[in-house]
CSV table of C-alpha atoms in Angstrom, one decimal:
chain,number,residue,atom,x,y,z
A,11,UNK,CA,97.2,48.8,149.4
A,12,UNK,CA,94.3,49.1,147.8
A,13,UNK,CA,92.4,52.2,149.4
A,14,UNK,CA,88.8,50.8,149.4
A,15,UNK,CA,90.5,47.9,152.2
A,16,UNK,CA,92.6,50.7,154.0
A,17,UNK,CA,88.3,52.7,154.8
A,18,UNK,CA,87.4,49.9,155.3
A,19,UNK,CA,89.8,48.6,158.3
A,20,UNK,CA,90.4,52.9,159.4
A,21,UNK,CA,87.0,52.9,159.8
A,22,UNK,CA,86.5,50.7,162.5
A,23,UNK,CA,89.0,52.2,164.1
A,24,UNK,CA,87.3,55.0,166.8
A,25,UNK,CA,87.7,58.8,165.4
A,26,UNK,CA,88.5,59.7,168.3
A,27,UNK,CA,92.1,57.7,167.9
A,28,UNK,CA,93.1,58.2,164.1
A,29,UNK,CA,96.4,60.1,163.5
A,30,UNK,CA,96.1,63.5,161.1
A,31,UNK,CA,97.3,61.2,158.3
A,32,UNK,CA,94.4,58.8,158.7
A,33,UNK,CA,91.8,61.3,159.1
A,34,UNK,CA,92.8,62.6,156.2
A,35,UNK,CA,92.8,60.1,154.2
A,36,UNK,CA,89.0,59.1,155.8
A,37,UNK,CA,87.7,62.4,154.5
A,38,UNK,CA,89.4,62.2,151.1
A,39,UNK,CA,88.0,59.0,150.0
A,40,UNK,CA,84.2,60.6,150.9
A,41,UNK,CA,85.0,63.8,148.5
A,42,UNK,CA,87.2,60.8,146.3
A,43,UNK,CA,86.2,57.0,145.9
A,44,UNK,CA,82.6,56.4,147.8
A,45,UNK,CA,80.6,56.0,146.1
A,46,UNK,CA,82.6,56.5,142.7
A,47,UNK,CA,82.7,60.3,143.1
A,48,UNK,CA,85.7,60.8,141.2
A,49,UNK,CA,83.4,60.6,138.3
A,50,UNK,CA,81.3,63.8,139.5
A,51,UNK,CA,84.1,65.3,139.5
A,52,UNK,CA,85.3,64.8,135.9
A,53,UNK,CA,81.7,65.3,134.4
A,54,UNK,CA,81.6,68.5,135.6
A,55,UNK,CA,84.8,68.9,134.4
A,56,UNK,CA,83.6,68.6,131.3
A,57,UNK,CA,80.5,70.3,131.5
A,58,UNK,CA,83.4,73.0,132.6
A,59,UNK,CA,85.5,73.0,129.0
A,60,UNK,CA,82.4,73.0,127.4
A,61,UNK,CA,80.8,75.5,128.5
A,62,UNK,CA,84.7,77.2,127.6
A,63,UNK,CA,84.2,76.2,124.5
A,64,UNK,CA,80.5,77.6,123.7
A,65,UNK,CA,81.3,80.5,125.8
A,66,UNK,CA,84.3,81.0,124.1
A,67,UNK,CA,83.4,81.4,120.1
A,68,UNK,CA,80.3,83.4,121.4
A,69,UNK,CA,82.2,86.1,123.2
A,70,UNK,CA,84.8,85.9,120.5
A,71,UNK,CA,82.1,85.8,118.0
A,72,UNK,CA,80.8,89.1,119.5
A,73,UNK,CA,83.8,90.5,120.7
A,74,UNK,CA,85.3,90.7,116.7
A,75,UNK,CA,82.3,91.7,115.1
A,76,UNK,CA,82.3,95.5,118.3
A,77,UNK,CA,85.9,95.3,117.0
A,78,UNK,CA,85.8,95.5,114.0
A,79,UNK,CA,82.4,97.6,114.0
A,80,UNK,CA,84.2,100.4,116.6
A,81,UNK,CA,88.3,100.7,114.2
A,82,UNK,CA,85.5,100.9,111.9
A,83,UNK,CA,83.8,103.7,113.4
A,84,UNK,CA,87.0,105.4,115.0
A,85,UNK,CA,89.0,105.5,111.9
A,86,UNK,CA,86.9,106.6,110.1
A,87,UNK,CA,88.0,109.7,108.0
A,88,UNK,CA,87.6,113.2,109.3
A,89,UNK,CA,84.8,115.1,108.2
A,90,UNK,CA,82.9,111.9,106.7
A,91,UNK,CA,79.4,110.2,108.9
A,92,UNK,CA,78.2,107.4,108.2
A,93,UNK,CA,75.1,107.6,110.2
A,94,UNK,CA,74.4,104.2,110.4
A,95,UNK,CA,77.8,103.1,111.4
A,96,UNK,CA,77.4,105.5,114.3
A,97,UNK,CA,73.7,103.7,115.2
A,98,UNK,CA,75.8,100.9,116.1
A,99,UNK,CA,78.9,102.2,117.7
A,100,UNK,CA,76.6,103.9,120.0
A,101,UNK,CA,75.2,100.3,120.4
A,102,UNK,CA,78.7,98.7,120.8
A,103,UNK,CA,79.7,101.5,123.2
A,104,UNK,CA,76.1,100.6,125.6
A,105,UNK,CA,77.1,97.2,125.7
A,106,UNK,CA,80.6,97.0,126.5
A,107,UNK,CA,79.8,99.9,128.9
A,108,UNK,CA,77.2,97.8,130.6
A,109,UNK,CA,79.5,94.5,130.2
A,110,UNK,CA,81.9,95.8,131.8
A,111,UNK,CA,80.3,98.1,134.5
A,112,UNK,CA,79.4,94.9,136.2
A,113,UNK,CA,80.1,92.1,137.9
A,114,UNK,CA,80.0,88.5,136.5
A,115,UNK,CA,77.6,87.0,138.7
A,116,UNK,CA,75.4,90.0,138.9
A,117,UNK,CA,75.1,89.2,135.4
A,118,UNK,CA,75.0,85.4,135.2
A,119,UNK,CA,72.2,85.8,138.1
A,120,UNK,CA,70.1,87.8,135.2
A,121,UNK,CA,70.7,85.9,132.6
A,122,UNK,CA,69.5,82.7,134.9
A,123,UNK,CA,66.7,84.0,137.1
A,124,UNK,CA,65.4,86.4,135.0
A,125,UNK,CA,65.5,86.1,131.1
A,126,UNK,CA,65.9,82.7,131.0
A,127,UNK,CA,64.2,82.0,134.9
A,128,UNK,CA,62.1,79.2,133.0
A,129,UNK,CA,64.8,77.2,131.2
A,130,UNK,CA,65.0,73.9,132.6
A,131,UNK,CA,68.8,74.3,130.9
A,132,UNK,CA,70.8,76.7,133.2
A,133,UNK,CA,74.7,74.9,132.4
A,134,UNK,CA,74.3,76.3,128.9
A,135,UNK,CA,72.3,79.6,129.8
A,136,UNK,CA,75.4,80.2,132.6
A,137,UNK,CA,77.6,79.9,128.9
A,138,UNK,CA,75.1,82.2,127.1
A,139,UNK,CA,75.9,85.1,129.1
A,140,UNK,CA,79.7,84.1,129.9
A,141,UNK,CA,79.9,84.3,126.6
A,142,UNK,CA,77.5,88.0,125.8
A,143,UNK,CA,80.2,89.0,129.3
A,144,UNK,CA,83.7,87.5,127.7
A,145,UNK,CA,82.5,89.3,124.1
A,146,UNK,CA,82.6,92.5,125.6
A,147,UNK,CA,86.8,92.2,127.1
A,148,UNK,CA,87.4,90.8,123.5
A,149,UNK,CA,86.6,93.5,121.7
A,150,UNK,CA,89.0,96.0,123.5
A,151,UNK,CA,92.0,93.0,123.3
A,152,UNK,CA,90.9,93.5,120.0
A,153,UNK,CA,90.3,96.5,119.2
A,154,UNK,CA,93.7,97.6,120.8
A,155,UNK,CA,95.1,95.0,118.5
A,156,UNK,CA,93.6,96.5,115.9
A,157,UNK,CA,94.8,100.2,116.7
A,158,UNK,CA,98.2,99.2,117.2
A,159,UNK,CA,98.6,98.4,114.8
A,160,UNK,CA,100.6,100.3,111.6
A,161,UNK,CA,99.0,102.4,110.0
A,162,UNK,CA,101.6,103.0,107.2
A,163,UNK,CA,100.5,98.8,106.5
A,164,UNK,CA,97.0,99.0,105.9
A,165,UNK,CA,98.0,102.3,103.2
A,166,UNK,CA,100.5,99.8,101.9
A,167,UNK,CA,98.2,97.3,101.0
A,168,UNK,CA,95.7,99.6,99.2
A,169,UNK,CA,98.1,101.5,97.5
A,170,UNK,CA,98.9,99.1,95.7
A,171,UNK,CA,95.1,97.9,94.9
A,172,UNK,CA,94.4,95.6,97.6
A,173,UNK,CA,91.3,96.8,98.9
A,174,UNK,CA,89.8,96.7,102.0
A,175,UNK,CA,89.1,93.5,102.8
A,176,UNK,CA,91.4,91.7,101.6
A,177,UNK,CA,94.1,94.5,102.9
A,178,UNK,CA,92.5,93.2,105.7
A,179,UNK,CA,92.5,89.5,105.4
A,180,UNK,CA,96.5,89.0,104.8
A,181,UNK,CA,98.0,91.6,106.1
A,182,UNK,CA,96.1,93.6,109.5
A,183,UNK,CA,94.8,90.5,111.3
A,184,UNK,CA,97.7,88.5,111.3
A,185,UNK,CA,99.5,91.1,112.8
A,186,UNK,CA,97.1,92.0,114.8
A,187,UNK,CA,96.7,88.5,116.6
A,188,UNK,CA,99.4,88.1,116.7
A,189,UNK,CA,99.9,91.5,118.9
A,190,UNK,CA,96.6,90.7,121.4
A,191,UNK,CA,97.5,87.1,121.4
A,192,UNK,CA,98.8,86.7,125.1
A,193,UNK,CA,95.9,89.0,126.4
A,194,UNK,CA,93.4,87.0,124.3
A,195,UNK,CA,95.6,83.5,126.7
A,196,UNK,CA,94.8,85.9,129.1
A,197,UNK,CA,91.1,86.7,128.2
A,198,UNK,CA,90.4,82.8,128.3
A,199,UNK,CA,92.3,81.8,130.8
A,200,UNK,CA,90.0,84.2,132.9
A,201,UNK,CA,87.0,82.8,131.1
A,202,UNK,CA,87.6,79.4,132.1
A,203,UNK,CA,87.6,79.8,135.8
A,204,UNK,CA,84.8,82.3,135.8
A,205,UNK,CA,82.8,78.8,133.9
A,206,UNK,CA,82.7,77.8,138.4
A,207,UNK,CA,80.3,80.7,138.7
A,208,UNK,CA,77.7,79.6,136.9
A,209,UNK,CA,77.0,77.4,139.9
A,210,UNK,CA,74.9,80.2,141.0
A,211,UNK,CA,72.3,79.2,138.3
A,212,UNK,CA,72.7,75.9,139.3
A,213,UNK,CA,75.2,75.4,136.1
A,214,UNK,CA,76.3,71.9,136.2
A,215,UNK,CA,80.4,72.6,136.7
A,216,UNK,CA,83.2,71.3,138.8
A,217,UNK,CA,82.0,73.6,141.3
A,218,UNK,CA,78.6,72.6,141.7
A,219,UNK,CA,79.9,68.5,142.5
A,220,UNK,CA,82.1,69.5,144.4
A,221,UNK,CA,79.7,71.7,146.6
A,222,UNK,CA,77.2,68.4,146.3
A,223,UNK,CA,80.0,66.3,147.4
A,224,UNK,CA,80.3,68.9,150.2
A,225,UNK,CA,77.0,68.7,151.0
A,226,UNK,CA,76.8,65.1,151.5
A,227,UNK,CA,79.8,64.2,153.4
A,228,UNK,CA,79.1,67.3,156.0
A,229,UNK,CA,83.2,67.8,154.4
A,230,UNK,CA,84.3,70.4,152.1
A,231,UNK,CA,88.4,70.5,152.5
A,232,UNK,CA,88.6,67.9,149.3
A,233,UNK,CA,86.0,68.0,147.0
A,234,UNK,CA,87.2,72.0,146.9
A,235,UNK,CA,91.1,71.6,146.8
A,236,UNK,CA,90.0,68.7,144.4
A,237,UNK,CA,88.3,71.9,141.9
A,238,UNK,CA,91.3,73.8,142.7
A,239,UNK,CA,93.9,71.5,141.6
A,240,UNK,CA,92.0,70.6,138.2
A,241,UNK,CA,91.0,74.0,137.3
A,242,UNK,CA,95.2,75.0,137.7
A,243,UNK,CA,96.0,71.4,136.2
A,244,UNK,CA,93.7,73.0,133.3
A,245,UNK,CA,95.3,76.7,133.0
A,246,UNK,CA,98.6,75.2,133.2
A,247,UNK,CA,97.8,73.1,130.5
A,248,UNK,CA,96.2,76.0,128.0
A,249,UNK,CA,99.4,78.1,128.9
A,250,UNK,CA,101.4,75.2,127.6
A,251,UNK,CA,99.8,75.8,124.3
A,252,UNK,CA,99.4,79.0,123.7
A,253,UNK,CA,103.5,80.0,124.2
A,254,UNK,CA,104.7,77.0,121.7
A,255,UNK,CA,101.5,79.0,119.5
A,256,UNK,CA,102.9,82.0,119.9
A,257,UNK,CA,106.7,80.7,119.3
A,258,UNK,CA,105.6,79.6,116.3
A,259,UNK,CA,103.9,83.4,115.5
A,260,UNK,CA,106.9,84.8,116.4
A,261,UNK,CA,108.9,83.2,113.4
A,262,UNK,CA,109.0,86.3,111.4
A,263,UNK,CA,110.2,88.0,113.6
A,264,UNK,CA,113.6,86.2,113.8
A,265,UNK,CA,116.5,87.9,112.7
B,2,UNK,CA,99.1,110.8,82.4
B,3,UNK,CA,97.6,112.6,85.8
B,4,UNK,CA,96.2,116.2,85.3
B,5,UNK,CA,95.7,117.7,88.2
B,6,UNK,CA,93.0,120.9,88.9
B,7,UNK,CA,92.4,123.0,91.8
B,8,UNK,CA,93.5,119.8,94.1
B,9,UNK,CA,91.8,120.7,98.0
B,10,UNK,CA,92.5,119.2,101.0
B,11,UNK,CA,92.5,120.4,104.2
B,12,UNK,CA,92.6,119.0,108.0
B,13,UNK,CA,89.0,120.7,109.9
B,14,UNK,CA,90.1,124.3,109.3
B,15,UNK,CA,93.9,123.4,108.7
B,16,UNK,CA,94.0,123.9,104.8
B,17,UNK,CA,97.3,121.8,103.9
B,18,UNK,CA,96.6,122.2,100.0
B,19,UNK,CA,94.9,124.9,98.6
B,20,UNK,CA,94.5,124.2,95.0
B,21,UNK,CA,97.0,122.5,93.1
B,22,UNK,CA,96.7,122.2,88.9
B,23,UNK,CA,99.1,120.4,87.4
B,24,UNK,CA,100.1,118.3,85.1
B,25,UNK,CA,101.4,115.3,84.7
B,26,UNK,CA,103.1,114.1,81.2
B,27,UNK,CA,104.1,109.7,80.5
B,28,UNK,CA,107.5,109.5,81.2
B,29,UNK,CA,108.6,112.4,82.9
B,30,UNK,CA,110.5,112.1,86.0
B,31,UNK,CA,109.2,115.3,88.5
B,32,UNK,CA,110.4,116.0,91.7
B,33,UNK,CA,108.6,118.1,94.1
B,34,UNK,CA,110.6,119.6,97.0
B,35,UNK,CA,110.3,122.1,99.5
B,36,UNK,CA,110.3,122.9,103.1
B,37,UNK,CA,109.0,120.2,105.6
B,38,UNK,CA,105.2,120.9,106.7
B,39,UNK,CA,105.2,123.1,102.3
B,40,UNK,CA,102.0,119.7,101.5
B,41,UNK,CA,104.9,117.7,99.2
B,42,UNK,CA,103.1,114.3,101.1
B,43,UNK,CA,100.2,115.3,101.4
B,44,UNK,CA,99.5,116.3,97.4
B,45,UNK,CA,101.6,112.9,96.3
B,46,UNK,CA,99.3,110.8,98.7
B,47,UNK,CA,96.7,112.5,97.2
B,48,UNK,CA,97.4,111.2,93.6
B,49,UNK,CA,96.4,108.3,94.3
B,50,UNK,CA,93.7,109.2,97.3
B,51,UNK,CA,95.4,108.2,100.3
B,52,UNK,CA,93.9,111.8,101.3
B,53,UNK,CA,91.1,111.9,99.8
B,54,UNK,CA,90.7,115.8,98.4
B,55,UNK,CA,88.4,117.9,100.0
B,56,UNK,CA,88.0,119.7,96.0
B,57,UNK,CA,89.8,119.7,92.9
B,58,UNK,CA,89.4,116.8,90.9
B,59,UNK,CA,92.4,114.1,89.8
B,60,UNK,CA,92.3,112.8,86.5
B,61,UNK,CA,94.7,110.2,85.6
B,62,UNK,CA,95.2,108.5,82.1
B,63,UNK,CA,91.4,110.9,81.2
B,64,UNK,CA,89.6,108.9,84.1
B,65,UNK,CA,88.7,111.1,86.8
B,66,UNK,CA,89.1,109.7,89.7
B,67,UNK,CA,88.4,112.3,92.0
B,68,UNK,CA,84.3,111.1,91.8
B,69,UNK,CA,83.7,108.8,94.0
B,70,UNK,CA,81.8,106.3,92.0
B,71,UNK,CA,85.3,105.5,91.0
B,72,UNK,CA,86.8,101.6,91.7
B,73,UNK,CA,90.2,103.3,93.5
B,74,UNK,CA,91.3,99.4,94.2
B,75,UNK,CA,91.2,99.1,90.3
B,76,UNK,CA,93.2,103.2,90.1
B,77,UNK,CA,95.4,101.9,92.3
B,78,UNK,CA,96.2,99.0,91.1
B,79,UNK,CA,98.0,101.1,88.1
B,80,UNK,CA,100.2,103.7,90.3
B,81,UNK,CA,103.2,102.4,92.3
B,82,UNK,CA,103.5,103.8,95.9
B,83,UNK,CA,107.0,104.0,97.7
B,84,UNK,CA,106.7,104.9,101.3
B,85,UNK,CA,109.0,106.4,103.3
B,86,UNK,CA,108.9,104.0,106.7
B,87,UNK,CA,109.0,101.0,103.3
B,88,UNK,CA,105.5,99.8,105.1
B,89,UNK,CA,106.6,95.8,103.8
B,90,UNK,CA,104.2,93.2,105.5
B,91,UNK,CA,105.6,92.2,108.5
B,92,UNK,CA,103.8,89.1,109.0
B,93,UNK,CA,104.8,87.7,105.3
B,94,UNK,CA,108.7,86.7,103.0
B,95,UNK,CA,110.1,88.7,100.8
B,96,UNK,CA,108.5,86.7,97.9
B,97,UNK,CA,104.9,86.7,99.8
B,98,UNK,CA,105.6,90.8,99.9
B,99,UNK,CA,106.0,90.7,96.5
B,100,UNK,CA,103.8,88.1,95.0
B,101,UNK,CA,100.7,89.1,97.0
B,102,UNK,CA,98.5,91.7,95.8
B,103,UNK,CA,99.3,90.9,92.2
B,104,UNK,CA,97.9,86.9,93.0
B,105,UNK,CA,95.1,88.1,94.5
B,106,UNK,CA,93.7,91.3,92.1
B,107,UNK,CA,94.4,88.0,90.2
B,108,UNK,CA,96.7,90.1,87.8
B,109,UNK,CA,98.6,87.2,87.8
B,110,UNK,CA,98.8,83.6,88.5
B,111,UNK,CA,100.4,82.1,91.6
B,112,UNK,CA,103.5,80.4,89.3
B,113,UNK,CA,103.4,84.2,87.0
B,114,UNK,CA,103.9,86.2,90.3
B,115,UNK,CA,106.3,83.8,91.7
B,116,UNK,CA,108.5,84.4,88.5
B,117,UNK,CA,108.1,88.5,88.3
B,118,UNK,CA,109.6,88.4,91.1
B,119,UNK,CA,112.0,86.4,91.1
B,120,UNK,CA,113.7,88.2,88.0
B,121,UNK,CA,112.8,91.7,89.9
B,122,UNK,CA,114.4,90.0,93.3
B,123,UNK,CA,117.7,89.8,89.9
B,124,UNK,CA,117.3,93.4,89.2
B,125,UNK,CA,117.8,94.9,92.4
B,126,UNK,CA,120.5,92.3,93.8
B,127,UNK,CA,118.5,90.2,96.2
B,128,UNK,CA,117.4,87.2,95.3
B,129,UNK,CA,119.4,85.1,98.4
B,130,UNK,CA,116.0,87.3,100.2
B,131,UNK,CA,113.4,85.5,98.6
B,132,UNK,CA,112.6,83.5,101.9
B,133,UNK,CA,113.8,86.3,104.6
B,134,UNK,CA,111.1,88.1,107.1
B,135,UNK,CA,111.7,92.3,106.3
B,136,UNK,CA,113.2,92.1,109.9
B,137,UNK,CA,115.8,90.4,108.9
B,138,UNK,CA,116.5,93.3,105.9
B,139,UNK,CA,118.4,96.4,106.6
B,140,UNK,CA,117.2,99.2,105.5
B,141,UNK,CA,118.5,99.4,102.0
B,142,UNK,CA,117.4,96.1,101.5
B,143,UNK,CA,113.8,96.9,102.2
B,144,UNK,CA,113.5,100.0,100.3
B,145,UNK,CA,114.9,98.0,97.8
B,146,UNK,CA,112.1,95.5,98.6
B,147,UNK,CA,108.8,98.3,98.8
B,148,UNK,CA,110.1,99.5,95.3
B,149,UNK,CA,110.2,96.2,94.2
B,150,UNK,CA,106.8,94.7,95.8
B,151,UNK,CA,105.1,98.2,93.9
B,152,UNK,CA,106.8,97.5,89.8
B,153,UNK,CA,105.6,93.2,90.4
B,154,UNK,CA,102.0,95.0,90.2
B,155,UNK,CA,103.4,96.7,86.9
B,156,UNK,CA,102.2,100.2,87.6
B,157,UNK,CA,101.7,103.0,84.5
B,158,UNK,CA,103.1,105.9,87.6
B,159,UNK,CA,105.4,105.3,90.5
B,160,UNK,CA,104.7,107.6,93.5
B,161,UNK,CA,107.8,108.3,96.1
B,162,UNK,CA,107.5,109.3,99.0
B,163,UNK,CA,110.6,110.8,101.0
B,164,UNK,CA,112.0,107.1,100.0
B,165,UNK,CA,114.9,107.5,100.8
B,166,UNK,CA,114.3,110.3,104.6
B,167,UNK,CA,114.4,107.1,106.7
B,168,UNK,CA,117.3,105.8,105.3
B,169,UNK,CA,121.5,105.7,107.2
B,170,UNK,CA,123.0,108.1,104.6
B,171,UNK,CA,125.5,104.8,104.1
B,172,UNK,CA,122.3,103.3,102.7
B,173,UNK,CA,120.6,105.8,101.0
B,174,UNK,CA,123.3,105.1,97.6
B,175,UNK,CA,121.9,101.8,96.8
B,176,UNK,CA,118.0,102.7,97.0
B,177,UNK,CA,118.5,105.4,94.4
B,178,UNK,CA,120.6,104.0,92.0
B,179,UNK,CA,117.9,101.6,91.8
B,180,UNK,CA,114.9,104.3,91.0
B,181,UNK,CA,117.1,106.2,88.7
B,182,UNK,CA,117.9,102.9,87.0
B,183,UNK,CA,114.1,102.7,86.3
B,184,UNK,CA,114.0,106.0,85.9
B,185,UNK,CA,116.6,105.3,82.7
B,186,UNK,CA,113.7,102.5,81.8
B,187,UNK,CA,111.3,105.4,81.1
B,188,UNK,CA,108.7,105.1,84.0
B,189,UNK,CA,107.1,108.6,84.7
B,190,UNK,CA,108.0,109.2,88.5
B,191,UNK,CA,106.5,111.6,91.1
B,192,UNK,CA,109.6,111.9,93.3
B,193,UNK,CA,109.7,113.5,96.5
B,194,UNK,CA,112.7,114.1,98.3
B,195,UNK,CA,115.3,115.9,100.1
B,196,UNK,CA,117.5,114.5,98.1
B,197,UNK,CA,119.5,117.5,95.1
B,198,UNK,CA,121.6,115.8,93.3
B,199,UNK,CA,118.8,113.2,92.9
B,200,UNK,CA,116.8,116.0,91.7
B,201,UNK,CA,119.3,117.6,89.4
B,202,UNK,CA,120.5,113.7,88.1
B,203,UNK,CA,116.7,112.0,87.2
B,204,UNK,CA,114.2,114.8,86.8
B,205,UNK,CA,113.1,116.1,84.0
B,206,UNK,CA,111.4,119.7,85.9
B,207,UNK,CA,111.2,119.8,89.3
B,208,UNK,CA,108.1,122.1,90.9
B,209,UNK,CA,108.6,124.2,94.8
B,210,UNK,CA,106.1,123.7,97.3
B,211,UNK,CA,105.7,126.1,99.7
B,212,UNK,CA,102.0,126.9,101.8
B,213,UNK,CA,100.0,124.6,100.1
B,214,UNK,CA,100.6,125.5,96.7
B,215,UNK,CA,103.6,125.2,94.0
B,216,UNK,CA,105.6,127.9,94.0
B,217,UNK,CA,107.9,127.9,91.3
B,218,UNK,CA,108.7,125.2,89.0
B,219,UNK,CA,111.2,124.8,85.7
B,220,UNK,CA,113.7,121.9,83.8
B,221,UNK,CA,116.3,120.9,86.7
B,222,UNK,CA,119.9,122.5,85.8
B,223,UNK,CA,118.2,126.1,85.0
B,224,UNK,CA,115.5,125.7,88.5
B,225,UNK,CA,119.3,125.4,90.7
B,226,UNK,CA,120.9,127.8,88.5
B,227,UNK,CA,118.7,131.0,88.3
B,228,UNK,CA,116.1,130.0,91.1
B,229,UNK,CA,113.7,132.8,90.7
B,230,UNK,CA,111.5,133.2,93.9
B,231,UNK,CA,113.1,134.5,97.2
B,232,UNK,CA,111.4,132.0,99.1
B,233,UNK,CA,112.8,129.1,96.7
B,234,UNK,CA,116.4,130.9,96.7
B,235,UNK,CA,116.5,130.8,100.6
B,236,UNK,CA,115.0,127.3,100.4
B,237,UNK,CA,118.1,126.7,98.5
B,238,UNK,CA,120.6,128.7,100.7
B,239,UNK,CA,120.1,126.3,103.4
B,240,UNK,CA,119.8,122.8,101.4
B,241,UNK,CA,122.8,123.1,98.9
């Protein structure tokens, strides 16, 4: 049966006489079909994905830079001191400390209501805030990966006459990447879900639309259930893709 | 070939090498022995600057390599090194392990490097492992590959840092055989080892290190037959 005509026929009945399922259908209809509201969810979903991609890009670039500075600083030969590196390293440490020490939502509010208070594109301000936040966590993950690799790998590369960057590129980074992929995937999922927070600065992603629809229909259950299901579906898809990638990278482990 | 003068290496306050002066001539097979903590490995690692000397100079083929202005990568391309724990690149096939450095340093084309690698693999009897990953190999096989990987750079000298210490006893032989063959071909070698049989058979000179210096050295037969220092006698009585 067509949902529109079902809704029509149920609307004619007095509210008190509806069964539980009929009532639920009415609410769902208003949250999804009425006024083509389902389009809003998908608009929000598209924004969520876009924000995630932008934030991820910012996070990875920042994370790699910070991790390289921190690792290069920590792996200096004892006794040698490079003052520029120490300065940049201190800045990186302050960045990581502040980001990890304050709540995501507070950071977003500072970005949206203080730093970019006059911006019109708050969705992208939100993406920036998320990216800067994610960078600190990604940096720590990458740093852990680089530090955990046997120093013998780097030594072997250098002993063959390869320079530092070539050794990093062909030997250290590929192995570190494989080691950190599970944590990186986890961070990606956290980031994806944290995009919901940009609704606090009026970023127009799924939660924003769900709240708008809820306030129109005075019924929040279905908008938020739909939101939850959309996030869950996204995360499941990405977890699956991650497991495929991990399996492929595990090729060199087979015995 | 390698000339070491007053080589000192300290980690913080801890002095590991206290002023070593030594000369290694082309074609020599120098075997370095001594108790653990005597600085053997540190000495070897200083020769290709994996450890940066605190003071002193090292000259390799007339070039002062301890000079900070020197391009150390160029120097290392001529000094092969084999590690105790093999240090094969786990993310690459055996073939790629061998060809990576010659290709990346522009010593050879991809095709040339491949041919070199295959002929070297034939020499150590591991051609069938070319497309395997390090994790699929036994310790002895890994170490033979590590030797081949260093040889692919056509080094002038080979440094061995306890190449058989991490191996199962029954695999020591296959690695030593490769090293003996290499010695017979006239390669200059510096070998840190606990294999006294190898030192006696292959070495042209034995250095005994203790407490961060070279305590005694001699031609192997004389060295093992009549050690002069009390400390050397004591050490040899324990390991032989």
